[in-house]
Amino acid sequence: MPILVHNTARLARTAKILDMPLVPTEQKADKFGNTFESIQKEYKEGTQVFEKDSFSMMTDEVTQYFESLGKDTAVLYGIEAHVCVQQTALDLAAMGVHVHLITDATSSSDTHKRNTAIQRMKQAGVHLTTFESCVFELMRT
């Protein structure tokens, strides 16, 4: 888990430095807790954290916000790859969004479930990458 938290914080910092939108969500924070402070402190000032009670992060509110950004690409990472991340990736792909999954910032409670979910997302057209590869690609363009 330490590398996951480390890479997630670095992705938030990268979004801030490159002035890219960040769309963080939290699943029932009152029950499961908030995003780690070490990650939150990297958010650009004014970043809205969306509360969700569904597995996919693409709630009506988040979908409306994402569409308002006018983006056709999403960098996705998080926990419970086999549930929340997978359902979000599939929802984004169904919207025609190019999804890039950061595999070293995505985890599950079980390695087999994580690996199977990553295979499923790849089969659905999700691009697999790592934190470092993603950042270098973003800096190139």
JSON list of C-alpha atoms in Angstrom, two decimals, residues 19-115:
[
{"chain": "A", "resi": 19, "resn": "ASP", "atom": "CA", "xyz": [-2.56, 22.56, -14.35]},
{"chain": "A", "resi": 20, "resn": "MET", "atom": "CA", "xyz": [-4.67, 19.54, -15.23]},
{"chain": "A", "resi": 21, "resn": "PRO", "atom": "CA", "xyz": [-8.11, 18.98, -13.73]},
{"chain": "A", "resi": 22, "resn": "LEU", "atom": "CA", "xyz": [-8.29, 16.46, -10.90]},
{"chain": "A", "resi": 23, "resn": "VAL", "atom": "CA", "xyz": [-11.62, 14.79, -10.12]},
{"chain": "A", "resi": 24, "resn": "PRO", "atom": "CA", "xyz": [-11.22, 12.95, -6.81]},
{"chain": "A", "resi": 25, "resn": "THR", "atom": "CA", "xyz": [-14.08, 10.98, -5.28]},
{"chain": "A", "resi": 26, "resn": "GLU", "atom": "CA", "xyz": [-14.61, 9.35, -1.93]},
{"chain": "A", "resi": 27, "resn": "GLN", "atom": "CA", "xyz": [-16.91, 6.40, -1.28]},
{"chain": "A", "resi": 28, "resn": "LYS", "atom": "CA", "xyz": [-19.03, 6.99, 1.82]},
{"chain": "A", "resi": 29, "resn": "ALA", "atom": "CA", "xyz": [-16.29, 8.87, 3.66]},
{"chain": "A", "resi": 30, "resn": "ASP", "atom": "CA", "xyz": [-18.34, 8.79, 6.87]},
{"chain": "A", "resi": 31, "resn": "LYS", "atom": "CA", "xyz": [-17.97, 4.98, 6.90]},
{"chain": "A", "resi": 32, "resn": "PHE", "atom": "CA", "xyz": [-14.69, 4.36, 5.07]},
{"chain": "A", "resi": 33, "resn": "GLY", "atom": "CA", "xyz": [-12.76, 7.54, 5.91]},
{"chain": "A", "resi": 34, "resn": "ASN", "atom": "CA", "xyz": [-11.33, 10.32, 3.80]},
{"chain": "A", "resi": 35, "resn": "THR", "atom": "CA", "xyz": [-8.48, 10.26, 1.34]},
{"chain": "A", "resi": 36, "resn": "PHE", "atom": "CA", "xyz": [-5.13, 10.23, 3.16]},
{"chain": "A", "resi": 37, "resn": "GLU", "atom": "CA", "xyz": [-3.89, 13.68, 4.12]},
{"chain": "A", "resi": 38, "resn": "SER", "atom": "CA", "xyz": [-0.58, 12.98, 2.36]},
{"chain": "A", "resi": 39, "resn": "ILE", "atom": "CA", "xyz": [-2.57, 12.80, -0.89]},
{"chain": "A", "resi": 40, "resn": "GLN", "atom": "CA", "xyz": [-5.02, 15.63, -0.17]},
{"chain": "A", "resi": 41, "resn": "LYS", "atom": "CA", "xyz": [-2.23, 18.09, 0.55]},
{"chain": "A", "resi": 42, "resn": "GLU", "atom": "CA", "xyz": [-1.10, 17.69, -3.07]},
{"chain": "A", "resi": 43, "resn": "TYR", "atom": "CA", "xyz": [-4.45, 18.80, -4.50]},
{"chain": "A", "resi": 44, "resn": "LYS", "atom": "CA", "xyz": [-4.52, 22.15, -6.25]},
{"chain": "A", "resi": 45, "resn": "GLU", "atom": "CA", "xyz": [-6.27, 24.73, -4.09]},
{"chain": "A", "resi": 46, "resn": "GLY", "atom": "CA", "xyz": [-10.01, 24.66, -4.70]},
{"chain": "A", "resi": 47, "resn": "THR", "atom": "CA", "xyz": [-10.11, 21.05, -5.92]},
{"chain": "A", "resi": 48, "resn": "GLN", "atom": "CA", "xyz": [-13.59, 19.66, -5.31]},
{"chain": "A", "resi": 49, "resn": "VAL", "atom": "CA", "xyz": [-13.80, 16.19, -3.79]},
{"chain": "A", "resi": 50, "resn": "PHE", "atom": "CA", "xyz": [-16.98, 14.44, -4.89]},
{"chain": "A", "resi": 51, "resn": "GLU", "atom": "CA", "xyz": [-18.80, 12.19, -2.45]},
{"chain": "A", "resi": 52, "resn": "LYS", "atom": "CA", "xyz": [-20.27, 9.05, -3.96]},
{"chain": "A", "resi": 53, "resn": "ASP", "atom": "CA", "xyz": [-22.34, 6.13, -2.78]},
{"chain": "A", "resi": 54, "resn": "SER", "atom": "CA", "xyz": [-22.16, 4.08, -5.96]},
{"chain": "A", "resi": 55, "resn": "PHE", "atom": "CA", "xyz": [-19.21, 1.97, -7.03]},
{"chain": "A", "resi": 56, "resn": "SER", "atom": "CA", "xyz": [-18.48, 3.90, -10.23]},
{"chain": "A", "resi": 57, "resn": "MET", "atom": "CA", "xyz": [-17.28, 7.42, -9.70]},
{"chain": "A", "resi": 58, "resn": "MET", "atom": "CA", "xyz": [-19.36, 8.51, -12.68]},
{"chain": "A", "resi": 59, "resn": "THR", "atom": "CA", "xyz": [-22.33, 9.76, -10.69]},
{"chain": "A", "resi": 60, "resn": "ASP", "atom": "CA", "xyz": [-24.61, 12.29, -12.35]},
{"chain": "A", "resi": 61, "resn": "GLU", "atom": "CA", "xyz": [-22.71, 15.12, -10.63]},
{"chain": "A", "resi": 62, "resn": "VAL", "atom": "CA", "xyz": [-19.27, 13.83, -11.63]},
{"chain": "A", "resi": 63, "resn": "THR", "atom": "CA", "xyz": [-20.40, 13.04, -15.18]},
{"chain": "A", "resi": 64, "resn": "GLN", "atom": "CA", "xyz": [-21.76, 16.57, -15.59]},
{"chain": "A", "resi": 65, "resn": "TYR", "atom": "CA", "xyz": [-18.53, 18.05, -14.19]},
{"chain": "A", "resi": 66, "resn": "PHE", "atom": "CA", "xyz": [-16.33, 15.82, -16.37]},
{"chain": "A", "resi": 67, "resn": "GLU", "atom": "CA", "xyz": [-18.33, 16.69, -19.49]},
{"chain": "A", "resi": 68, "resn": "SER", "atom": "CA", "xyz": [-18.01, 20.40, -18.65]},
{"chain": "A", "resi": 69, "resn": "LEU", "atom": "CA", "xyz": [-14.22, 20.02, -18.83]},
{"chain": "A", "resi": 70, "resn": "GLY", "atom": "CA", "xyz": [-14.45, 19.08, -22.51]},
{"chain": "A", "resi": 71, "resn": "LYS", "atom": "CA", "xyz": [-11.88, 16.30, -22.19]},
{"chain": "A", "resi": 72, "resn": "ASP", "atom": "CA", "xyz": [-11.83, 13.05, -24.14]},
{"chain": "A", "resi": 73, "resn": "THR", "atom": "CA", "xyz": [-9.10, 11.38, -22.09]},
{"chain": "A", "resi": 74, "resn": "ALA", "atom": "CA", "xyz": [-8.98, 10.35, -18.44]},
{"chain": "A", "resi": 75, "resn": "VAL", "atom": "CA", "xyz": [-6.12, 9.13, -16.28]},
{"chain": "A", "resi": 76, "resn": "LEU", "atom": "CA", "xyz": [-7.64, 6.71, -13.78]},
{"chain": "A", "resi": 77, "resn": "TYR", "atom": "CA", "xyz": [-6.30, 5.19, -10.58]},
{"chain": "A", "resi": 78, "resn": "GLY", "atom": "CA", "xyz": [-7.56, 4.21, -7.15]},
{"chain": "A", "resi": 79, "resn": "ILE", "atom": "CA", "xyz": [-8.49, 1.37, -4.88]},
{"chain": "A", "resi": 80, "resn": "GLU", "atom": "CA", "xyz": [-10.64, -1.65, -5.36]},
{"chain": "A", "resi": 81, "resn": "ALA", "atom": "CA", "xyz": [-9.65, -2.18, -8.98]},
{"chain": "A", "resi": 82, "resn": "HIS", "atom": "CA", "xyz": [-12.16, -4.99, -9.30]},
{"chain": "A", "resi": 83, "resn": "VAL", "atom": "CA", "xyz": [-15.11, -2.84, -8.23]},
{"chain": "A", "resi": 84, "resn": "CYS", "atom": "CA", "xyz": [-14.92, 0.97, -8.22]},
{"chain": "A", "resi": 85, "resn": "VAL", "atom": "CA", "xyz": [-12.04, 1.45, -10.64]},
{"chain": "A", "resi": 86, "resn": "GLN", "atom": "CA", "xyz": [-13.30, -1.16, -13.10]},
{"chain": "A", "resi": 87, "resn": "GLN", "atom": "CA", "xyz": [-16.87, 0.16, -13.12]},
{"chain": "A", "resi": 88, "resn": "THR", "atom": "CA", "xyz": [-15.58, 3.71, -13.59]},
{"chain": "A", "resi": 89, "resn": "ALA", "atom": "CA", "xyz": [-13.28, 2.65, -16.45]},
{"chain": "A", "resi": 90, "resn": "LEU", "atom": "CA", "xyz": [-16.11, 0.83, -18.19]},
{"chain": "A", "resi": 91, "resn": "ASP", "atom": "CA", "xyz": [-18.47, 3.80, -17.74]},
{"chain": "A", "resi": 92, "resn": "LEU", "atom": "CA", "xyz": [-15.88, 6.23, -19.12]},
{"chain": "A", "resi": 93, "resn": "ALA", "atom": "CA", "xyz": [-15.14, 3.94, -22.06]},
{"chain": "A", "resi": 94, "resn": "ALA", "atom": "CA", "xyz": [-18.87, 3.70, -22.81]},
{"chain": "A", "resi": 95, "resn": "MET", "atom": "CA", "xyz": [-18.89, 7.52, -22.94]},
{"chain": "A", "resi": 96, "resn": "GLY", "atom": "CA", "xyz": [-16.18, 7.40, -25.62]},
{"chain": "A", "resi": 97, "resn": "VAL", "atom": "CA", "xyz": [-13.42, 8.54, -23.24]},
{"chain": "A", "resi": 98, "resn": "HIS", "atom": "CA", "xyz": [-9.87, 7.26, -23.75]},
{"chain": "A", "resi": 99, "resn": "VAL", "atom": "CA", "xyz": [-9.03, 5.78, -20.35]},
{"chain": "A", "resi": 100, "resn": "HIS", "atom": "CA", "xyz": [-5.43, 5.35, -19.16]},
{"chain": "A", "resi": 101, "resn": "LEU", "atom": "CA", "xyz": [-5.17, 3.18, -16.04]},
{"chain": "A", "resi": 102, "resn": "ILE", "atom": "CA", "xyz": [-2.17, 3.82, -13.81]},
{"chain": "A", "resi": 103, "resn": "THR", "atom": "CA", "xyz": [-1.44, 0.26, -12.72]},
{"chain": "A", "resi": 104, "resn": "ASP", "atom": "CA", "xyz": [1.07, 1.17, -10.00]},
{"chain": "A", "resi": 105, "resn": "ALA", "atom": "CA", "xyz": [-1.48, 3.49, -8.39]},
{"chain": "A", "resi": 106, "resn": "THR", "atom": "CA", "xyz": [-4.36, 1.01, -8.50]},
{"chain": "A", "resi": 107, "resn": "SER", "atom": "CA", "xyz": [-4.97, -1.75, -5.98]},
{"chain": "A", "resi": 108, "resn": "SER", "atom": "CA", "xyz": [-7.48, -4.22, -4.60]},
{"chain": "A", "resi": 109, "resn": "SER", "atom": "CA", "xyz": [-7.83, -6.15, -1.39]},
{"chain": "A", "resi": 110, "resn": "ASP", "atom": "CA", "xyz": [-6.75, -9.26, -3.30]},
{"chain": "A", "resi": 111, "resn": "THR", "atom": "CA", "xyz": [-4.04, -9.59, -5.96]},
{"chain": "A", "resi": 112, "resn": "HIS", "atom": "CA", "xyz": [-6.04, -12.03, -8.08]},
{"chain": "A", "resi": 113, "resn": "LYS", "atom": "CA", "xyz": [-9.04, -9.68, -8.14]},
{"chain": "A", "resi": 114, "resn": "ARG", "atom": "CA", "xyz": [-6.76, -6.77, -9.09]},
{"chain": "A", "resi": 115, "resn": "ASN", "atom": "CA", "xyz": [-5.09, -8.67, -11.90]}
]
